[in-house]
PDB file of C-alpha atoms in Angstrom:
ATOM      1  CA  MET C  15       7.927  19.061   1.620  1.00 92.00           C
ATOM      2  CA  GLN C  16      10.124  22.681   2.167  1.00 96.00           C
ATOM      3  CA  THR C  17      10.836  24.346   5.563  1.00 97.00           C
ATOM      4  CA  GLN C  18      11.590  27.577   6.290  1.00 97.00           C
ATOM      5  CA  ARG C  19      13.390  29.259   9.417  1.00 97.00           C
ATOM      6  CA  TYR C  20      10.891  32.692  10.595  1.00 97.00           C
ATOM      7  CA  ASP C  21      12.115  34.619  13.598  1.00 97.00           C
ATOM      8  CA  PHE C  22       9.355  35.724  15.786  1.00 96.00           C
ATOM      9  CA  HIS C  23      10.787  38.125  18.174  1.00 94.00           C
ATOM     10  CA  GLY C  24      13.885  35.713  19.082  1.00 95.00           C
ATOM     11  CA  LEU C  25      12.509  32.630  18.613  1.00 96.00           C
ATOM     12  CA  ASP C  26      13.352  30.789  15.596  1.00 97.00           C
ATOM     13  CA  VAL C  27      10.259  29.058  13.917  1.00 98.00           C
ATOM     14  CA  PRO C  28      10.647  26.183  11.363  1.00 98.00           C
ATOM     15  CA  ILE C  29       7.797  26.862   8.676  1.00 98.00           C
ATOM     16  CA  GLN C  30       6.596  23.729   6.680  1.00 98.00           C
ATOM     17  CA  THR C  31       5.349  24.363   3.584  1.00 98.00           C
ATOM     18  CA  TRP C  32       3.112  21.419   1.809  1.00 97.00           C
ATOM     19  CA  GLY C  33       2.092  21.387  -1.968  1.00 96.00           C
ATOM     20  CA  SER C  34       1.227  24.221  -3.907  1.00 92.00           C
ATOM     21  CA  SER C  35      -2.396  24.999  -5.061  1.00 93.00           C
ATOM     22  CA  SER C  36      -3.500  28.138  -5.073  1.00 92.00           C
ATOM     23  CA  GLU C  37      -6.044  27.751  -2.510  1.00 97.00           C
ATOM     24  CA  THR C  38      -3.834  27.889   1.259  1.00 97.00           C
ATOM     25  CA  LEU C  39      -4.089  26.406   4.423  1.00 98.00           C
ATOM     26  CA  VAL C  40      -2.389  27.429   7.668  1.00 98.00           C
ATOM     27  CA  PHE C  41      -3.106  24.037   9.697  1.00 98.00           C
ATOM     28  CA  LEU C  42      -2.268  24.270  13.434  1.00 98.00           C
ATOM     29  CA  THR C  43      -1.070  21.118  15.846  1.00 98.00           C
ATOM     30  CA  GLY C  44      -2.159  20.722  18.978  1.00 97.00           C
ATOM     31  CA  LEU C  45       0.169  22.081  21.733  1.00 96.00           C
ATOM     32  CA  GLY C  46       3.336  20.708  21.799  1.00 96.00           C
ATOM     33  CA  VAL C  47       2.864  18.462  19.121  1.00 97.00           C
ATOM     34  CA  HIS C  48       5.236  18.061  16.403  1.00 97.00           C
ATOM     35  CA  PRO C  49       3.748  18.252  12.619  1.00 97.00           C
ATOM     36  CA  GLN C  50       5.254  14.435  11.875  1.00 97.00           C
ATOM     37  CA  HIS C  51       2.037  13.420  13.660  1.00 97.00           C
ATOM     38  CA  TYR C  52      -0.030  15.170  10.978  1.00 98.00           C
ATOM     39  CA  TRP C  53       1.458  14.219   8.449  1.00 97.00           C
ATOM     40  CA  ARG C  54      -0.392  11.623   6.904  1.00 97.00           C
ATOM     41  CA  GLY C  55      -3.382  13.663   6.721  1.00 98.00           C
ATOM     42  CA  ILE C  56      -1.421  16.517   5.187  1.00 98.00           C
ATOM     43  CA  ASN C  57      -0.737  14.731   2.522  1.00 97.00           C
ATOM     44  CA  LEU C  58      -3.894  14.163   1.682  1.00 98.00           C
ATOM     45  CA  LEU C  59      -4.635  17.640   1.629  1.00 98.00           C
ATOM     46  CA  THR C  60      -2.421  18.407  -0.587  1.00 98.00           C
ATOM     47  CA  ASP C  61      -4.344  17.132  -3.381  1.00 96.00           C
ATOM     48  CA  ARG C  62      -6.091  20.105  -3.098  1.00 98.00           C
ATOM     49  CA  PHE C  63      -4.257  22.724  -1.381  1.00 98.00           C
ATOM     50  CA  ARG C  64      -1.085  24.483   0.038  1.00 98.00           C
ATOM     51  CA  VAL C  65      -1.227  23.419   3.281  1.00 98.00           C
ATOM     52  CA  VAL C  66       1.771  26.009   5.813  1.00 98.00           C
ATOM     53  CA  ILE C  67       2.619  24.456   9.038  1.00 98.00           C
ATOM     54  CA  PRO C  68       3.960  26.472  11.798  1.00 98.00           C
ATOM     55  CA  ASP C  69       6.376  24.041  14.146  1.00 98.00           C
ATOM     56  CA  LEU C  70       5.764  24.863  17.565  1.00 98.00           C
ATOM     57  CA  SER C  71       6.056  21.818  19.011  1.00 98.00           C
ATOM     58  CA  PHE C  72       7.934  20.972  22.437  1.00 97.00           C
ATOM     59  CA  ARG C  73      10.965  18.610  20.326  1.00 95.00           C
ATOM     60  CA  SER C  74      11.687  21.505  18.731  1.00 96.00           C
ATOM     61  CA  HIS C  75      11.934  24.394  21.204  1.00 97.00           C
ATOM     62  CA  GLN C  76      13.462  25.344  24.675  1.00 94.00           C
ATOM     63  CA  LYS C  77      11.650  28.627  24.483  1.00 95.00           C
ATOM     64  CA  LEU C  78       7.720  28.916  23.798  1.00 97.00           C
ATOM     65  CA  PRO C  79       5.016  31.249  23.980  1.00 96.00           C
ATOM     66  CA  LYS C  80       3.025  31.426  27.730  1.00 92.00           C
ATOM     67  CA  SER C  81       0.063  32.414  26.941  1.00 93.00           C
ATOM     68  CA  PRO C  82      -2.735  31.777  24.061  1.00 94.00           C
ATOM     69  CA  GLY C  83      -3.178  35.348  22.945  1.00 94.00           C
ATOM     70  CA  ASP C  84       0.925  34.914  22.599  1.00 96.00           C
ATOM     71  CA  TYR C  85       0.708  31.831  20.080  1.00 97.00           C
ATOM     72  CA  LEU C  86      -1.885  33.742  18.543  1.00 97.00           C
ATOM     73  CA  ASN C  87       0.359  36.906  18.021  1.00 97.00           C
ATOM     74  CA  LEU C  88       2.549  34.421  16.845  1.00 98.00           C
ATOM     75  CA  VAL C  89       0.892  32.353  14.354  1.00 98.00           C
ATOM     76  CA  THR C  90      -1.146  35.287  13.074  1.00 98.00           C
ATOM     77  CA  GLU C  91       2.168  37.390  11.699  1.00 97.00           C
ATOM     78  CA  VAL C  92       3.397  33.990  10.548  1.00 98.00           C
ATOM     79  CA  SER C  93       0.330  33.849   8.695  1.00 98.00           C
ATOM     80  CA  GLN C  94       0.399  37.763   7.339  1.00 97.00           C
ATOM     81  CA  ARG C  95       3.656  35.814   6.149  1.00 97.00           C
ATOM     82  CA  TYR C  96       3.663  33.518   4.835  1.00 97.00           C
ATOM     83  CA  ALA C  97      -0.158  32.808   3.902  1.00 97.00           C
ATOM     84  CA  PRO C  98      -2.248  35.885   4.126  1.00 96.00           C
ATOM     85  CA  GLY C  99      -5.948  35.403   3.709  1.00 94.00           C
ATOM     86  CA  ALA C 100      -5.661  31.639   3.812  1.00 97.00           C
ATOM     87  CA  VAL C 101      -8.442  29.907   5.892  1.00 98.00           C
ATOM     88  CA  TRP C 102      -6.453  28.398   9.411  1.00 98.00           C
ATOM     89  CA  VAL C 103      -7.182  24.936  10.402  1.00 98.00           C
ATOM     90  CA  GLY C 104      -6.972  23.765  13.836  1.00 98.00           C
ATOM     91  CA  HIS C 105      -6.543  20.924  16.291  1.00 98.00           C
ATOM     92  CA  SER C 106      -7.251  20.408  19.545  1.00 97.00           C
ATOM     93  CA  PHE C 107      -5.135  23.559  20.980  1.00 97.00           C
ATOM     94  CA  GLY C 108      -4.644  24.391  17.539  1.00 98.00           C
ATOM     95  CA  ALA C 109      -8.260  24.385  16.654  1.00 98.00           C
ATOM     96  CA  LEU C 110      -8.678  27.331  19.359  1.00 97.00           C
ATOM     97  CA  LEU C 111      -6.724  29.556  18.150  1.00 97.00           C
ATOM     98  CA  ALA C 112      -8.291  29.082  14.834  1.00 98.00           C
ATOM     99  CA  LEU C 113     -11.372  30.202  17.024  1.00 96.00           C
ATOM    100  CA  LEU C 114      -9.157  33.335  18.193  1.00 95.00           C
ATOM    101  CA  HIS C 115      -8.441  34.149  14.500  1.00 94.00           C
ATOM    102  CA  ASP C 116     -10.700  37.354  12.961  1.00 92.00           C
ATOM    103  CA  GLY C 117     -10.816  35.087   9.877  1.00 95.00           C
ATOM    104  CA  PRO C 118     -12.476  31.775   8.466  1.00 97.00           C
ATOM    105  CA  ALA C 119     -11.401  28.789  10.469  1.00 98.00           C
ATOM    106  CA  ILE C 120     -11.593  24.735  10.803  1.00 98.00           C
ATOM    107  CA  ALA C 121     -11.749  23.759  14.447  1.00 98.00           C
ATOM    108  CA  CYS C 122     -11.445  19.876  15.363  1.00 98.00           C
ATOM    109  CA  SER C 123     -11.619  19.061  18.944  1.00 97.00           C
ATOM    110  CA  PRO C 124     -10.519  22.253  19.764  1.00 97.00           C
ATOM    111  CA  THR C 125      -8.980  22.560  23.215  1.00 95.00           C
ATOM    112  CA  ILE C 126     -11.447  24.915  25.293  1.00 92.00           C
ATOM    113  CA  PRO C 127     -10.994  27.132  28.302  1.00 90.00           C
ATOM    114  CA  ALA C 128     -12.663  25.270  31.497  1.00 87.00           C
ATOM    115  CA  PRO C 129     -12.668  25.677  35.428  1.00 85.00           C
ATOM    116  CA  VAL C 130     -11.158  22.232  35.519  1.00 82.00           C
ATOM    117  CA  ALA C 131      -8.294  21.858  38.334  1.00 78.00           C
ATOM    118  CA  LEU C 132      -5.172  20.673  37.012  1.00 74.00           C
ATOM    119  CA  PRO C 133      -4.796  17.013  37.772  1.00 79.00           C
ATOM    120  CA  TRP C 134      -7.809  16.683  36.047  1.00 78.00           C
ATOM    121  CA  MET C 135      -6.635  17.838  33.198  1.00 80.00           C
ATOM    122  CA  ILE C 136      -3.891  16.119  33.381  1.00 76.00           C
ATOM    123  CA  GLY C 137      -5.752  12.722  34.722  1.00 83.00           C
ATOM    124  CA  ARG C 138      -8.255  13.265  31.136  1.00 84.00           C
ATOM    125  CA  ALA C 139      -4.950  13.247  29.290  1.00 82.00           C
ATOM    126  CA  ALA C 140      -3.513  10.263  30.519  1.00 77.00           C
ATOM    127  CA  HIS C 141      -6.772   8.194  29.709  1.00 78.00           C
ATOM    128  CA  GLN C 142      -6.798   9.483  26.489  1.00 81.00           C
ATOM    129  CA  GLN C 143      -3.333   8.647  26.093  1.00 77.00           C
ATOM    130  CA  LEU C 144      -4.217   5.083  27.444  1.00 79.00           C
ATOM    131  CA  ARG C 145      -6.610   3.952  24.356  1.00 79.00           C
ATOM    132  CA  GLU C 146      -3.825   5.371  22.527  1.00 81.00           C
ATOM    133  CA  TYR C 147      -1.247   3.664  23.672  1.00 74.00           C
ATOM    134  CA  PHE C 148      -2.986   0.316  24.683  1.00 80.00           C
ATOM    135  CA  GLY C 149      -4.402   0.389  21.040  1.00 78.00           C
ATOM    136  CA  LEU C 150      -7.789   1.105  21.087  1.00 77.00           C
ATOM    137  CA  GLU C 151      -7.016   3.962  18.618  1.00 82.00           C
ATOM    138  CA  GLY C 152      -5.540   1.874  15.828  1.00 80.00           C
ATOM    139  CA  TRP C 153      -1.653   0.862  15.265  1.00 80.00           C
ATOM    140  CA  TYR C 154      -1.102   4.843  14.988  1.00 84.00           C
ATOM    141  CA  GLY C 155      -2.649   5.666  17.917  1.00 79.00           C
ATOM    142  CA  CYS C 156      -0.158   3.789  19.839  1.00 86.00           C
ATOM    143  CA  ARG C 157       2.799   4.907  18.268  1.00 84.00           C
ATOM    144  CA  PHE C 158       1.818   9.119  18.556  1.00 87.00           C
ATOM    145  CA  ALA C 159       0.699   8.094  22.228  1.00 83.00           C
ATOM    146  CA  ALA C 160       4.146   6.816  22.859  1.00 85.00           C
ATOM    147  CA  MET C 161       6.219   9.464  21.669  1.00 89.00           C
ATOM    148  CA  VAL C 162       4.030  12.390  21.899  1.00 87.00           C
ATOM    149  CA  LEU C 163       3.963  10.953  25.796  1.00 83.00           C
ATOM    150  CA  THR C 164       8.293  11.332  26.146  1.00 89.00           C
ATOM    151  CA  ASP C 165       8.554  15.199  24.475  1.00 92.00           C
ATOM    152  CA  TYR C 166       5.922  15.882  27.475  1.00 90.00           C
ATOM    153  CA  LEU C 167       8.004  14.191  29.532  1.00 88.00           C
ATOM    154  CA  ARG C 168      11.063  15.883  28.563  1.00 93.00           C
ATOM    155  CA  ALA C 169       9.258  18.981  28.248  1.00 93.00           C
ATOM    156  CA  ALA C 170       8.184  19.090  31.574  1.00 91.00           C
ATOM    157  CA  VAL C 171      11.458  18.690  32.742  1.00 92.00           C
ATOM    158  CA  THR C 172      13.616  20.365  31.021  1.00 94.00           C
ATOM    159  CA  HIS C 173      11.669  23.027  30.195  1.00 93.00           C
ATOM    160  CA  PRO C 174       8.628  23.330  32.202  1.00 94.00           C
ATOM    161  CA  SER C 175       7.618  26.961  31.232  1.00 93.00           C
ATOM    162  CA  ILE C 176       6.613  25.849  27.485  1.00 95.00           C
ATOM    163  CA  VAL C 177       4.431  23.431  29.268  1.00 92.00           C
ATOM    164  CA  PHE C 178       2.756  24.930  32.254  1.00 90.00           C
ATOM    165  CA  PRO C 179       1.702  28.830  31.721  1.00 92.00           C
ATOM    166  CA  VAL C 180      -0.044  27.633  28.945  1.00 93.00           C
ATOM    167  CA  LEU C 181      -2.242  24.814  30.251  1.00 89.00           C
ATOM    168  CA  LYS C 182      -2.735  26.550  33.566  1.00 88.00           C
ATOM    169  CA  SER C 183      -3.395  29.729  31.207  1.00 90.00           C
ATOM    170  CA  LEU C 184      -6.840  27.200  29.860  1.00 89.00           C
ATOM    171  CA  ASN C 185      -7.792  26.755  33.975  1.00 87.00           C
ATOM    172  CA  GLN C 186     -10.225  29.690  33.563  1.00 84.00           C
ATOM    173  CA  PRO C 187     -14.291  30.303  33.160  1.00 81.00           C
ATOM    174  CA  SER C 188     -15.768  29.646  29.737  1.00 73.00           C
ATOM    175  CA  SER C 189     -16.203  32.636  28.625  1.00 74.00           C
ATOM    176  CA  THR C 190     -12.732  33.332  28.247  1.00 80.00           C
ATOM    177  CA  PHE C 191     -11.127  33.673  25.400  1.00 88.00           C
ATOM    178  CA  GLN C 192     -14.452  33.500  23.195  1.00 88.00           C
ATOM    179  CA  PRO C 193     -14.526  32.691  19.392  1.00 90.00           C
ATOM    180  CA  ARG C 194     -13.935  35.825  17.453  1.00 91.00           C
ATOM    181  CA  SER C 195     -13.844  34.263  14.421  1.00 90.00           C
ATOM    182  CA  HIS C 196     -17.650  34.759  12.432  1.00 86.00           C
ATOM    183  CA  HIS C 197     -17.243  32.291   9.694  1.00 93.00           C
ATOM    184  CA  ALA C 198     -16.513  29.166  11.334  1.00 96.00           C
ATOM    185  CA  ILE C 199     -16.562  24.899  11.666  1.00 97.00           C
ATOM    186  CA  VAL C 200     -16.066  23.148  14.753  1.00 97.00           C
ATOM    187  CA  PHE C 201     -15.945  19.016  14.061  1.00 98.00           C
ATOM    188  CA  GLN C 202     -16.790  18.692  18.343  1.00 96.00           C
ATOM    189  CA  SER C 203     -15.547  15.475  18.989  1.00 96.00           C
ATOM    190  CA  ILE C 204     -19.013  13.607  20.847  1.00 94.00           C
ATOM    191  CA  LYS C 205     -16.236  11.232  22.841  1.00 93.00           C
ATOM    192  CA  ASP C 206     -13.561  13.209  23.562  1.00 92.00           C
ATOM    193  CA  GLU C 207     -11.601  12.966  26.307  1.00 88.00           C
ATOM    194  CA  LEU C 208     -10.353  16.066  27.497  1.00 89.00           C
ATOM    195  CA  HIS C 209     -13.797  17.671  27.762  1.00 90.00           C
ATOM    196  CA  ARG C 210     -17.324  17.027  29.106  1.00 89.00           C
ATOM    197  CA  PRO C 211     -20.198  17.760  26.517  1.00 89.00           C
ATOM    198  CA  GLU C 212     -21.014  20.317  29.136  1.00 89.00           C
ATOM    199  CA  GLU C 213     -18.180  22.422  28.798  1.00 90.00           C
ATOM    200  CA  TYR C 214     -18.113  22.755  25.384  1.00 90.00           C
ATOM    201  CA  ALA C 215     -21.934  24.051  25.705  1.00 88.00           C
ATOM    202  CA  THR C 216     -20.818  26.000  28.463  1.00 87.00           C
ATOM    203  CA  TYR C 217     -18.217  28.038  25.974  1.00 88.00           C
ATOM    204  CA  PHE C 218     -20.164  27.945  22.566  1.00 87.00           C
ATOM    205  CA  LYS C 219     -23.455  28.669  24.438  1.00 81.00           C
ATOM    206  CA  THR C 220     -22.489  32.668  23.079  1.00 67.00           C
ATOM    207  CA  ASN C 221     -20.864  31.214  19.274  1.00 62.00           C
ATOM    208  CA  PRO C 222     -21.299  34.319  17.313  1.00 61.00           C
ATOM    209  CA  THR C 223     -23.511  34.180  13.820  1.00 68.00           C
ATOM    210  CA  GLY C 224     -21.307  31.950  11.615  1.00 81.00           C
ATOM    211  CA  VAL C 225     -20.231  29.469  13.701  1.00 90.00           C
ATOM    212  CA  ARG C 226     -21.238  26.250  12.553  1.00 93.00           C
ATOM    213  CA  ILE C 227     -21.304  22.907  14.867  1.00 94.00           C
ATOM    214  CA  ILE C 228     -20.513  19.553  13.950  1.00 96.00           C
ATOM    215  CA  PRO C 229     -20.702  16.211  16.230  1.00 96.00           C
ATOM    216  CA  VAL C 230     -18.203  13.419  15.039  1.00 97.00           C
ATOM    217  CA  PRO C 231     -18.251  10.546  16.168  1.00 96.00           C
ATOM    218  CA  GLU C 232     -14.131   9.793  17.139  1.00 95.00           C
ATOM    219  CA  HIS C 233     -11.961  10.434  19.821  1.00 94.00           C
ATOM    220  CA  HIS C 234     -10.189  13.892  20.660  1.00 95.00           C
ATOM    221  CA  ASP C 235      -7.006  12.453  18.273  1.00 95.00           C
ATOM    222  CA  TRP C 236      -9.012  12.052  14.717  1.00 97.00           C
ATOM    223  CA  PRO C 237      -7.034  13.890  12.901  1.00 97.00           C
ATOM    224  CA  ILE C 238      -3.905  12.153  13.591  1.00 96.00           C
ATOM    225  CA  ASN C 239      -5.328   8.547  14.176  1.00 95.00           C
ATOM    226  CA  CYS C 240      -8.043   9.041  10.892  1.00 96.00           C
ATOM    227  CA  PRO C 241      -5.873  10.879   7.877  1.00 97.00           C
ATOM    228  CA  GLN C 242      -8.900  10.040   5.565  1.00 98.00           C
ATOM    229  CA  HIS C 243     -11.481  11.969   8.146  1.00 98.00           C
ATOM    230  CA  LEU C 244      -9.657  14.511   8.058  1.00 98.00           C
ATOM    231  CA  MET C 245      -9.389  15.336   4.388  1.00 98.00           C
ATOM    232  CA  GLU C 246     -12.575  14.709   3.632  1.00 98.00           C
ATOM    233  CA  ARG C 247     -14.064  17.122   6.911  1.00 98.00           C
ATOM    234  CA  VAL C 248     -11.082  19.771   5.831  1.00 98.00           C
ATOM    235  CA  ASN C 249     -13.027  19.186   2.450  1.00 98.00           C
ATOM    236  CA  PHE C 250     -16.359  19.723   3.497  1.00 98.00           C
ATOM    237  CA  ALA C 251     -15.305  22.968   5.678  1.00 98.00           C
ATOM    238  CA  PHE C 252     -13.774  24.745   2.982  1.00 98.00           C
ATOM    239  CA  ASP C 253     -16.406  24.539   0.699  1.00 97.00           C
ATOM    240  CA  GLU C 254     -19.105  25.451   3.363  1.00 96.00           C
ATOM    241  CA  LEU C 255     -16.684  28.576   3.939  1.00 95.00           C
ATOM    242  CA  SER C 256     -15.788  28.991   0.435  1.00 88.00           C
TER     243      SER C 256
END
């Protein structure tokens, strides 16, 4: 793995590059999540792909974009610089960004806009974290939950402006931030704690031609907790999009 630095209008962004294949992916993590939590799956993906990951984690930054649109502009610029024409692969908030991108996308358990009060959304996230913290998603899920909780709490207390504006921007009607990609595969978790099936159905009811939704049986964080599944599904989706 190599790390370079990219200056995005004064924001110093670490760019991790894994592998050296001619087939390239841009990988986008969950909101504020450090890339290290995905490294088990990324290592498997490097058997086939070169993987470019912008580190937009709360751990690495005191300042970050404040809206999905600003994040999208950042990732688009990074992609044009380090991986022009690459397929975007994202998890959670990163999956939403991949869908908002007008190129090919692989969206794993995407975060979606939904008019759900912030306390309820925090409650859903807490329920998800508790499942992992108590080992119901395996030993790695327990470790991940403890580390990401620390990162989120630290950011919420010391730099709340990098957490809450983005969360608030997602508390919108489902018609907000509609997918722009017309060539995408969505792996929708049927046990997702953050979004109800009816919320997904509402969001994707006007999904553009070319967006294929594939239900998968895991919970929201399967790309982190099930690295073998991440590798297998990304390989499958990449071949389908090619």
